[in-house]
XYZ file of C-alpha atoms in Angstrom:
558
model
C 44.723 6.011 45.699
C 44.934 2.191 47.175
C 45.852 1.008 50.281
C 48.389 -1.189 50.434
C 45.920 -4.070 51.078
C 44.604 -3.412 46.941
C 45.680 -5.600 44.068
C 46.287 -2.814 41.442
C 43.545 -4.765 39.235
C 41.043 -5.330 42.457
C 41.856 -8.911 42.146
C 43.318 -10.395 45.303
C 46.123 -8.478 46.957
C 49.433 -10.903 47.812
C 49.904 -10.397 51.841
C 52.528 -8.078 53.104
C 56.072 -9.812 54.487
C 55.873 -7.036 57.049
C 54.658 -7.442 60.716
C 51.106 -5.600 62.031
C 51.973 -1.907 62.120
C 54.613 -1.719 58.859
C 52.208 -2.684 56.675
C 52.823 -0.828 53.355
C 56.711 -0.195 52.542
C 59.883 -2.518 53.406
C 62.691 -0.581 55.362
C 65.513 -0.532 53.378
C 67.978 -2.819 54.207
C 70.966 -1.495 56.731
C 69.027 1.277 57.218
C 67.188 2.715 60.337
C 64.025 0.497 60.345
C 61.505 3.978 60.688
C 63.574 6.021 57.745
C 62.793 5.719 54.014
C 59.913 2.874 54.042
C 57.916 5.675 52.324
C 59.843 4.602 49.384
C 58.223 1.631 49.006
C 54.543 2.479 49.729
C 51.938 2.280 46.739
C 51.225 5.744 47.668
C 52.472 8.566 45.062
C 52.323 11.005 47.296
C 54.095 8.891 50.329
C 56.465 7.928 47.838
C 57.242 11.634 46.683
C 57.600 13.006 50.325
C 59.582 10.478 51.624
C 61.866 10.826 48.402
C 62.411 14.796 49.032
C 62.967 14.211 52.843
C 66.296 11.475 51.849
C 67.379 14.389 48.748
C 67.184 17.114 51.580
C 69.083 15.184 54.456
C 72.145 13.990 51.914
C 72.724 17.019 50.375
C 72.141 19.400 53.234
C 75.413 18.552 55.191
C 77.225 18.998 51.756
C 78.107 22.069 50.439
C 77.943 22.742 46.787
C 81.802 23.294 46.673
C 81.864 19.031 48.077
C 83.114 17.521 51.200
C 86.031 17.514 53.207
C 88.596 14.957 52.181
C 87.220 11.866 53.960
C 84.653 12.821 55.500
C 81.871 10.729 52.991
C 84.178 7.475 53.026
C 83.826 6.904 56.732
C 80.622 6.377 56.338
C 78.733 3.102 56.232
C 75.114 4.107 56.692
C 75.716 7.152 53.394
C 77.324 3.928 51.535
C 74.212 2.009 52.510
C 71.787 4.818 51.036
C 73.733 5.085 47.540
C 73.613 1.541 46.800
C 70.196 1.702 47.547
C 69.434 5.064 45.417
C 71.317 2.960 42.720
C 69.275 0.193 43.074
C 66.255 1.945 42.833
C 66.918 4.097 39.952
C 67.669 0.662 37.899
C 64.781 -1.354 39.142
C 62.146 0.324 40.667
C 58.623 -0.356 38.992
C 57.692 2.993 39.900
C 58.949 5.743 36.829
C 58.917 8.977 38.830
C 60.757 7.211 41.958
C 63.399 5.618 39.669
C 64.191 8.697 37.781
C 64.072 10.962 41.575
C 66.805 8.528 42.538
C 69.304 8.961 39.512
C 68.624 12.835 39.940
C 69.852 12.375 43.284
C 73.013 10.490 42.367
C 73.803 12.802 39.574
C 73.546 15.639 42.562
C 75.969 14.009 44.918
C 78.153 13.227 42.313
C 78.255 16.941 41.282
C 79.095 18.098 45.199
C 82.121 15.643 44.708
C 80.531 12.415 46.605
C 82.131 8.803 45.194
C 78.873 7.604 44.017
C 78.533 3.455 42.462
C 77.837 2.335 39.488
C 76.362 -0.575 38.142
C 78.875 -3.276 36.912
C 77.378 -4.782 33.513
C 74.244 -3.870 32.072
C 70.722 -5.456 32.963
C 69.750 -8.908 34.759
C 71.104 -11.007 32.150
C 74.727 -11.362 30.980
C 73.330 -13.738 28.672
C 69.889 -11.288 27.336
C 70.292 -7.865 26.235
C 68.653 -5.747 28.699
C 66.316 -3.812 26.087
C 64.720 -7.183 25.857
C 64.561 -7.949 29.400
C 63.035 -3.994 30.336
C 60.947 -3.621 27.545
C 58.918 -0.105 27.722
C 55.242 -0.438 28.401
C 55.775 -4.151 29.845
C 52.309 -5.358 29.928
C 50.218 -5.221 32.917
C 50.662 -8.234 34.525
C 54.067 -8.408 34.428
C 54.054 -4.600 35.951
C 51.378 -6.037 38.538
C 53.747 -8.386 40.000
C 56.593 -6.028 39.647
C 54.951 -3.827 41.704
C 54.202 -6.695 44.601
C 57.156 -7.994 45.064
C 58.787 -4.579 45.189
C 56.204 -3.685 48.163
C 55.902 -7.136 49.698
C 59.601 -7.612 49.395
C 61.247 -4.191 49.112
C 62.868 -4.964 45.729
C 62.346 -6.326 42.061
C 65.307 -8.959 42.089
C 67.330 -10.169 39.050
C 65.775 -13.652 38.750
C 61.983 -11.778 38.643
C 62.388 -9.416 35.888
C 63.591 -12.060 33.345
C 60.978 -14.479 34.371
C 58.936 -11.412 34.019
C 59.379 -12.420 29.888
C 56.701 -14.981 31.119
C 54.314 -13.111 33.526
C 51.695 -16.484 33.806
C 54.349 -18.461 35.037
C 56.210 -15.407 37.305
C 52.886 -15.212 38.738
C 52.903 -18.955 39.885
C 55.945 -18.745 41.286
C 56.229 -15.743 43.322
C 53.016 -17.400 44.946
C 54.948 -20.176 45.590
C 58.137 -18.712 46.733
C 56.314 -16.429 48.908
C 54.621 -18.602 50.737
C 57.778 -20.901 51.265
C 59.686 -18.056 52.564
C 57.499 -15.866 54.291
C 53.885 -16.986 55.388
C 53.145 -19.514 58.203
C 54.579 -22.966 58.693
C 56.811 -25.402 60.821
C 60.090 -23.459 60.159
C 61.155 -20.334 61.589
C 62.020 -17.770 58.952
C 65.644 -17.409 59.745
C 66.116 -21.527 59.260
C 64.346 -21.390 55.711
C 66.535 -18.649 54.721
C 69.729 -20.751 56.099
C 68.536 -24.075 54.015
C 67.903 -21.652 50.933
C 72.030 -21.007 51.521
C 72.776 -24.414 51.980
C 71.010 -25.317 48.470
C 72.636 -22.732 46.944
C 75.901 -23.383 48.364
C 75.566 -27.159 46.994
C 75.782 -25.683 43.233
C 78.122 -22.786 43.893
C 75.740 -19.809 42.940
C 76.957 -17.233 44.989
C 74.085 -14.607 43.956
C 71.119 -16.736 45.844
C 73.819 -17.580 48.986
C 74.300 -13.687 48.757
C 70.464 -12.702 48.316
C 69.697 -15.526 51.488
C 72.274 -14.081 53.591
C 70.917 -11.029 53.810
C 67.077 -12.234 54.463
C 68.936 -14.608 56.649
C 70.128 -11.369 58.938
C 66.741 -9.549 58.497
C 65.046 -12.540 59.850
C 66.988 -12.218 62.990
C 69.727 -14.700 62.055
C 72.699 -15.197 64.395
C 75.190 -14.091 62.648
C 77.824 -16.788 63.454
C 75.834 -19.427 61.507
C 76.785 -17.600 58.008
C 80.603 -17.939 59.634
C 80.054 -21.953 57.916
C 78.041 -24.692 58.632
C 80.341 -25.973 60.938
C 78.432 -22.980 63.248
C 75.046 -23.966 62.461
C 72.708 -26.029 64.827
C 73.166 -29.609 64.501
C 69.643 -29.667 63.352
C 70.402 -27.960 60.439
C 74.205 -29.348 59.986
C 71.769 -32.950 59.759
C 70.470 -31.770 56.497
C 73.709 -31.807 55.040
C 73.443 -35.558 53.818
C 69.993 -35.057 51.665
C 70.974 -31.540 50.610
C 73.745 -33.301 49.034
C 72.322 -36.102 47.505
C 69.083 -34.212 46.028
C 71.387 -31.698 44.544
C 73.259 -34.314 42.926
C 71.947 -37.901 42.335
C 68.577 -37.805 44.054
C 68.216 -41.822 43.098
C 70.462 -42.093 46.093
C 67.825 -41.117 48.490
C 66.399 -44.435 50.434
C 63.623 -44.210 53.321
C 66.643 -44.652 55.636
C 67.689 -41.084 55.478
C 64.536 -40.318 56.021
C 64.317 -42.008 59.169
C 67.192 -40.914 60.459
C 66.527 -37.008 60.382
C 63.048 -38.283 61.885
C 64.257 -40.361 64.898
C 63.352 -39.030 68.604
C 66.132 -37.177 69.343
C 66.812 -33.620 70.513
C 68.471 -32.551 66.902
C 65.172 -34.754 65.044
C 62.882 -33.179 62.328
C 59.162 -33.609 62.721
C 57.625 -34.887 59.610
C 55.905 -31.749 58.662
C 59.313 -29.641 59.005
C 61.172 -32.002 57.110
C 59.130 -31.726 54.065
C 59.407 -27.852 54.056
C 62.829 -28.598 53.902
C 63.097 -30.806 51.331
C 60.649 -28.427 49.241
C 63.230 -25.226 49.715
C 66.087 -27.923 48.786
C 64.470 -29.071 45.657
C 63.461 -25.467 45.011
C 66.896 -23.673 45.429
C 68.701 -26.272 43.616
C 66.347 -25.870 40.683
C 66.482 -22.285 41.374
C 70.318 -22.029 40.715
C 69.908 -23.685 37.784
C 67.888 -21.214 36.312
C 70.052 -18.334 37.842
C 73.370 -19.754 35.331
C 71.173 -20.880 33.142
C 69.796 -17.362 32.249
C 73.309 -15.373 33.419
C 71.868 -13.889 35.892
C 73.889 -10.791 37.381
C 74.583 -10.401 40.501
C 72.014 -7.381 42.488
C 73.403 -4.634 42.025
C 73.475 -3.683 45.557
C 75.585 -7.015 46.398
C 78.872 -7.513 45.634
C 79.628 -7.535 42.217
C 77.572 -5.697 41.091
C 78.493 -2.543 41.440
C 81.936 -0.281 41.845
C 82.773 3.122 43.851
C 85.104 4.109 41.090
C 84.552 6.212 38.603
C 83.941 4.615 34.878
C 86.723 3.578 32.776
C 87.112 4.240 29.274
C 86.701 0.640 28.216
C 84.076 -0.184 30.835
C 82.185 -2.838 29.384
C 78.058 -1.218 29.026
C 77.097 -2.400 25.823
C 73.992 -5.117 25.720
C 75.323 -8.540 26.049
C 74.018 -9.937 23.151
C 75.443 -7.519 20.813
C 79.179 -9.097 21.077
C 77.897 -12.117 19.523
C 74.889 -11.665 18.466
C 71.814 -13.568 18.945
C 72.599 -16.355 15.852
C 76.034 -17.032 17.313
C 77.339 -18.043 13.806
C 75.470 -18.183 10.075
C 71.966 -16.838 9.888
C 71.103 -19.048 6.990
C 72.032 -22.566 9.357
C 70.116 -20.865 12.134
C 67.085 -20.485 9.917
C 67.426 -23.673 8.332
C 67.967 -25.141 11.896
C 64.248 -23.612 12.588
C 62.432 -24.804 9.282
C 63.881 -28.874 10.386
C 62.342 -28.507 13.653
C 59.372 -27.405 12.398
C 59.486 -30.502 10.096
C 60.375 -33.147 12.704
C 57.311 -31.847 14.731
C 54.873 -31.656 11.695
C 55.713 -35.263 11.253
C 56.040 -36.600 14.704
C 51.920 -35.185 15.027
C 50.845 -36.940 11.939
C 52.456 -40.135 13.179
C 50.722 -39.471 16.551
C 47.556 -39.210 14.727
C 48.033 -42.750 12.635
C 48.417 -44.079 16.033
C 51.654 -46.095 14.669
C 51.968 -49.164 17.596
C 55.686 -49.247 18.971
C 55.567 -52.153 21.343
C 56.667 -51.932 25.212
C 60.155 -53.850 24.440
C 60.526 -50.948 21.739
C 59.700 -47.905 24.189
C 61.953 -49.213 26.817
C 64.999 -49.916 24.789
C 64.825 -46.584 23.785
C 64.558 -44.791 26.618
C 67.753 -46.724 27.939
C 69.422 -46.037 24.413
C 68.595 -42.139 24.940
C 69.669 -42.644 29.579
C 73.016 -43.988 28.362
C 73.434 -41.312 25.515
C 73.272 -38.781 28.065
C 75.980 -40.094 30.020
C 78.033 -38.735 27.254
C 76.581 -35.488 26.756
C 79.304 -33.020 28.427
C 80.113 -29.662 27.469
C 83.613 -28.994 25.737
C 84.805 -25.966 27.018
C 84.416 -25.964 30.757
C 86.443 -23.628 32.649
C 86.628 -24.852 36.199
C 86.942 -22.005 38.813
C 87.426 -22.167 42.244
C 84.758 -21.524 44.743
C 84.838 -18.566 46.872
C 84.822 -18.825 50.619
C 81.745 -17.132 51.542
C 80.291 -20.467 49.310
C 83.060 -23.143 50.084
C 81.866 -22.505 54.020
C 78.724 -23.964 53.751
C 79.415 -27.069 51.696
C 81.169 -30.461 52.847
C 82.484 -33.358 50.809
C 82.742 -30.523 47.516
C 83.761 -33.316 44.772
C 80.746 -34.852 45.201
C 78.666 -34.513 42.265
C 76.228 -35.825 38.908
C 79.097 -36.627 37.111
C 80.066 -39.643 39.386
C 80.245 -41.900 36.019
C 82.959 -43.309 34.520
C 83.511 -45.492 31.601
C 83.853 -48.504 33.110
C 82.753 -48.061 36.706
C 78.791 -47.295 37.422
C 75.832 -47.358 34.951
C 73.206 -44.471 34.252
C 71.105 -43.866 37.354
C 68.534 -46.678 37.798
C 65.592 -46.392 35.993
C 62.741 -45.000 38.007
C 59.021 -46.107 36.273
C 56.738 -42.757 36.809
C 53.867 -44.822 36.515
C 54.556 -46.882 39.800
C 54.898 -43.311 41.643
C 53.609 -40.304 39.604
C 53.195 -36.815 41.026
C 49.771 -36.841 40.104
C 48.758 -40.049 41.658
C 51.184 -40.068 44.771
C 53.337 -37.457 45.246
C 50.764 -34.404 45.415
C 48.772 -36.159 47.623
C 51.509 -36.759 50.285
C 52.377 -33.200 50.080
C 49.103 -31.860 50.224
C 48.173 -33.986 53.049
C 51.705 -32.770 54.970
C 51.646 -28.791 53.780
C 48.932 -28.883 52.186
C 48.608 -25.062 50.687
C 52.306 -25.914 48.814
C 51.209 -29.022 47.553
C 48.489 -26.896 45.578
C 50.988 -24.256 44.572
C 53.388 -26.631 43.389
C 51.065 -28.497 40.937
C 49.458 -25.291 39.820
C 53.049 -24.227 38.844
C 54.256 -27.552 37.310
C 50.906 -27.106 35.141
C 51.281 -23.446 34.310
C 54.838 -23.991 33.191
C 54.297 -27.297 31.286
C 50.975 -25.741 29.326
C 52.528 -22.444 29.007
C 52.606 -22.105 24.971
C 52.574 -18.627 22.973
C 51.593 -20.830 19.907
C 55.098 -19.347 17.919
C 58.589 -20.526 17.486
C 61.290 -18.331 16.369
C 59.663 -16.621 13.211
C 56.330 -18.958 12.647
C 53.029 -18.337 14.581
C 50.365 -20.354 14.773
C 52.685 -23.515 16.162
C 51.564 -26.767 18.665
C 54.739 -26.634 20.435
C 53.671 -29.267 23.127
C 55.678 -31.966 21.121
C 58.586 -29.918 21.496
C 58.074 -29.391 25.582
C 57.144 -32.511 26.096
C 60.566 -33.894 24.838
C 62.538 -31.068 27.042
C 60.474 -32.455 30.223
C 60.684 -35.777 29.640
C 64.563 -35.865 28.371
C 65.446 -33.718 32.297
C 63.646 -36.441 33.861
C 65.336 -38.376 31.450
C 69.063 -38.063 32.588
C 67.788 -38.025 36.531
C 66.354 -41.766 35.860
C 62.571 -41.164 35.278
C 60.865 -42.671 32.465
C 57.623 -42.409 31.330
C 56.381 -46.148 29.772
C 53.992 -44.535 27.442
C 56.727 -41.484 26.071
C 59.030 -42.726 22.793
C 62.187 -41.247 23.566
C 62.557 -41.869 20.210
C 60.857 -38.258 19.764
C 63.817 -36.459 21.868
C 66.619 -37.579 18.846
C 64.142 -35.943 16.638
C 63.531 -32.714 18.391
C 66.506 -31.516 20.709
C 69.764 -31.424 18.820
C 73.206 -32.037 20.404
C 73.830 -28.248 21.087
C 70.204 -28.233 23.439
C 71.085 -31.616 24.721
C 74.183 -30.453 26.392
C 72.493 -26.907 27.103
C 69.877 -29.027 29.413
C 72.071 -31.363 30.808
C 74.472 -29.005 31.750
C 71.994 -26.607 33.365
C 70.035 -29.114 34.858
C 72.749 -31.470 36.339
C 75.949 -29.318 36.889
C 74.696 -25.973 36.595
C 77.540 -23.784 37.902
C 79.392 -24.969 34.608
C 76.984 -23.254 31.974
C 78.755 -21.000 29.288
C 77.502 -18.144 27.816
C 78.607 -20.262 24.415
C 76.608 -22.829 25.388
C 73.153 -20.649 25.694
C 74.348 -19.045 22.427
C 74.635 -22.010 19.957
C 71.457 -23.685 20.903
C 68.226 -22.514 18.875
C 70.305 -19.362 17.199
C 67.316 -17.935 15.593
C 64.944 -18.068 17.973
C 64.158 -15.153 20.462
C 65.657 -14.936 24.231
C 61.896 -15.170 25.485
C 61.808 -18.878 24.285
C 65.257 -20.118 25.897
C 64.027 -18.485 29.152
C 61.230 -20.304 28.562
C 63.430 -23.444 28.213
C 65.479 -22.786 31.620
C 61.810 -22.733 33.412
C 60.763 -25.717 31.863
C 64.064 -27.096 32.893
C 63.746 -25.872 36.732
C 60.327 -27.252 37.273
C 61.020 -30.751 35.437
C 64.474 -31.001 37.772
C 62.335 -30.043 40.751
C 60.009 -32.556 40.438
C 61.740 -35.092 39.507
C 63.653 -34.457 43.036
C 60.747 -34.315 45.093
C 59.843 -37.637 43.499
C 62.603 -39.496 44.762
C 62.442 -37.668 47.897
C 58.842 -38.225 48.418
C 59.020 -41.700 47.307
C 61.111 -42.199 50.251
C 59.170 -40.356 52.723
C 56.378 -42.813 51.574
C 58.575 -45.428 51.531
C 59.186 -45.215 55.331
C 55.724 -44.301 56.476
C 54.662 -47.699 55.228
């Protein structure tokens, strides 16, 4: 058996979120701190004991015949331990544990308790859960399943579809880890507050949710998640550059910078402000992902699951099967493949004959292919007002990307990567200001731009890097970054108009992604590769955010 210190492969085991002396298991959440942290323990055997003691203690003060009237819905701490027992049985990487717990719920419901369900079916709305929860998932992605679940105390939405890609989940649960939990200039309570306030900025109510919670666990106040308006000026402060690097992160100028930085009780040291500005970036990319993917909401949060019992019509059949993964005509979907292929085949060749396109050439294209984009919208956008628990923590709410209008203000101005590459200047800042990030963040930005399976829908054997370089570069693209030696000629050839709206929309204005949309892009390919679009989309939008912002920071330190 292996103590909690163990990777399950000997490798190197990912530190414990817990403080000295609960090392091992994650109390669950609302729950006395000393109960069921068995639960989450590597240990079989801890996890089987403490399992029987919870069965024994709900069901003892129940008869078999069931309770009094009322006397179960009075109760917040039994309504506490059923969402968790629900949550477990649906998500727990440990078999026996997961199947203990829907034993359990099938045995309260029997003795008459009002027991939840899950609302929907799986992560995704968008990906049919057999797809998501394959049996037998392969070792690493188990591995990490099984870390965050005892790091963490529970295998969240957004981890078990990037689970589809375990090299990349890897990289990032690294990184998000050590953002959230491990040592650095901000208390844990603040990061959790400016993971809301991202969050917030795109409307995605399941990370404010998620944050809120760690928020409280860190030893929060409370009041602070009444609104901004209740949070520490400090943190009210960010409100300007959590704005603009959500939206138009050209905006930022070294002058923001200096004013979070000037002496000042409410001021930002350098090395807190770029922790900030690295949970900003990531949260906002982060949101994209979660409506990029449908992401559900946790079942234990609201909306996701109901006290009632199932009705008839209760919708729990896999998402994809309404529409089907083609969306519309198999034969145009396959045809749709065999073009790409094509366009690819023949964009290497012409690589190879080393064709010269002169500077002038490159550069009208790229602004031919900026001011495109500005007219790249989705169609059927269904606008939907923002609920309060998100509305509180965001001012000035109509500010936005889509600030363009026909004849008022251009494309964002174009931002040459080679006079300030991440490579060349901004890792180096970073690394020099939080240093273990810096190295996190390029490993992941590698990882996710190298990550190939060498297939594409139906073929095998395929150099897609033609393909992901155009998705990269055409993100980076619509935020104002071009790349002097890229032809954007290459992104007409490869993303058609369907993908081009898919990534704008997600990228720029995520919180207005359809499920149509993710449908009637690449309609014969498998749900694996668009999740492997959305993280090639997150870490090109977070980067080219931290550019700008660390541009600035530069920018004022010289």
């Amino acid at each position: 058996m292996m103590d909690h210190g163990e990777a399950a492969d000997g490798g190197t085991p990912v530190p414990s979120a817990l403080p000295a002396g609960e090392q091992g298991a994650v109390a669950p959440r609302g729950l006395d701190p000393g109960r069921w942290v068995g639960l989450y323990s590597r240990g079989e055997r801890t996890r089987e004991e403490t399992m029987d003691a919870l069965g024994r203690e709900l069901l003892s003060g129940i008869p078999s015949t069931g309770p009094s009237q009322g006397e179960t819905e009075e109760s917040p701490g039994l309504h506490r331990t059923l969402l968790l027992l629900l949550r477990l049985s649906q998500s727990c990487p440990f078999g026996e544990t997961q199947e203990k717990c829907s034993q359990l719920l099938q045995a309260l419901q029997d003795r008459g308790i009002k027991t939840p369900r899950q609302l929907g079916r799986g992560p995704s709305s968008f990906l049919p859960v057999e797809e998501i929860l394959q049996e037998g998932a392969e070792n690493a992605q188990r591995r990490i399943f099984i870390e965050a679940f005892v790091s963490t105390g529970r295998v969240d939405n957004i981890t078990m579809v990037m689970g589809l890609h375990p090299k990349y989940l890897s990289s990032f649960w690294r990184t998000q880890y050590l953002l959230l939990c491990m040592d650095g200039p901000l208390p844990h309570h603040k990061r959790h507050y400016i993971a809301i306030m991202a969050a917030a900025r795109h409307q995605c109510s399941y990370l404010v949710g998620l944050h809120m919670g760690e928020f409280l666990q860190a030893g929060g106040d409370p009041e602070w998640l009444q609104g901004l308006h209740c949070a520490p000026q400090k943190l009210r402060n960010l409100n300007e550059i959590n704005k603009i690097l959500a939206h138009r992160p050209w905006l930022i100028t070294k002058e923001h910078i200096e004013a979070l930085l000037k002496t000042g009780e409410n001021s930002w040291s350098l090395a807190e402000l770029i922790q900030a500005l690295v949970l900003l970036t990531h949260y906002h990319s982060l949101a994209s992902f979660v409506f990029g993917c449908g992401i559900n909401p946790e079942i234990d949060h609201e909306g996701g699951h109901a006290f009632q019992p199932p009705s008839p019509r209760s919708c729990d059949s896999s998402p994809a099967s309404e529409e089907g993964v083609s969306g519309s005509g198999g034969r145009d979907a396959m045809q749709e493949v065999e073009v790409l292929m094509e366009r690819m085949k023949l964009l290497q060749e012409c690589q190879l004959e080393e064709d010269e396109v002169t500077q002038e050439e490159m550069e009208t294209r790229f602004e031919l292919e900026k001011t495109e984009s500005l007219l790249v919208a989705p169609s059927d956008i269904v606008e939907h007002s923002l609920p309060h628990n998100v509305l509180c923590f965001v001012e000035d709410p109509g500010f936005g990307y889509k600030d363009f209008t026909r004849r008022g203000e251009q494309a964002p101005p174009t931002f040459r990567a080679q006079d300030y590459t991440w490579e060349d200047h901004g890792y180096s800042l970073i690394n020099r200001l939080y240093p273990d990030v810096g190295q996190l963040l390029d490993e992941k930005f590698q990882v996710v731009y190298n990550l190939t399976y060498h297939t594409m829908a139906m073929h095998r054997g395929v150099d897609t890097s033609t393909l992901r370089r155009a998705i990269w570069n055409y993100v980076h693209c619509v935020f104002g970054i071009r790349y002097d030696d890229y032809d954007y000629g290459e992104v007409n050839q490869l993303l058609e108009r369907s993908l081009k709206v898919y990534i704008k929309t997600v990228a720029c204005y995520p919180e207005k992604t359809t499920r149509r949309m993710y449908t009637h892009f690449w309609r014969h390919f498998k749900h694996s590769e668009k999740v492997h679009v959305n993280l090639l989309l997150l870490e090109a939008r977070m980067q080219a955010a931290l550019l700008y912002a660390l541009r600035a920071i530069t920018r004022y330190m010289t």
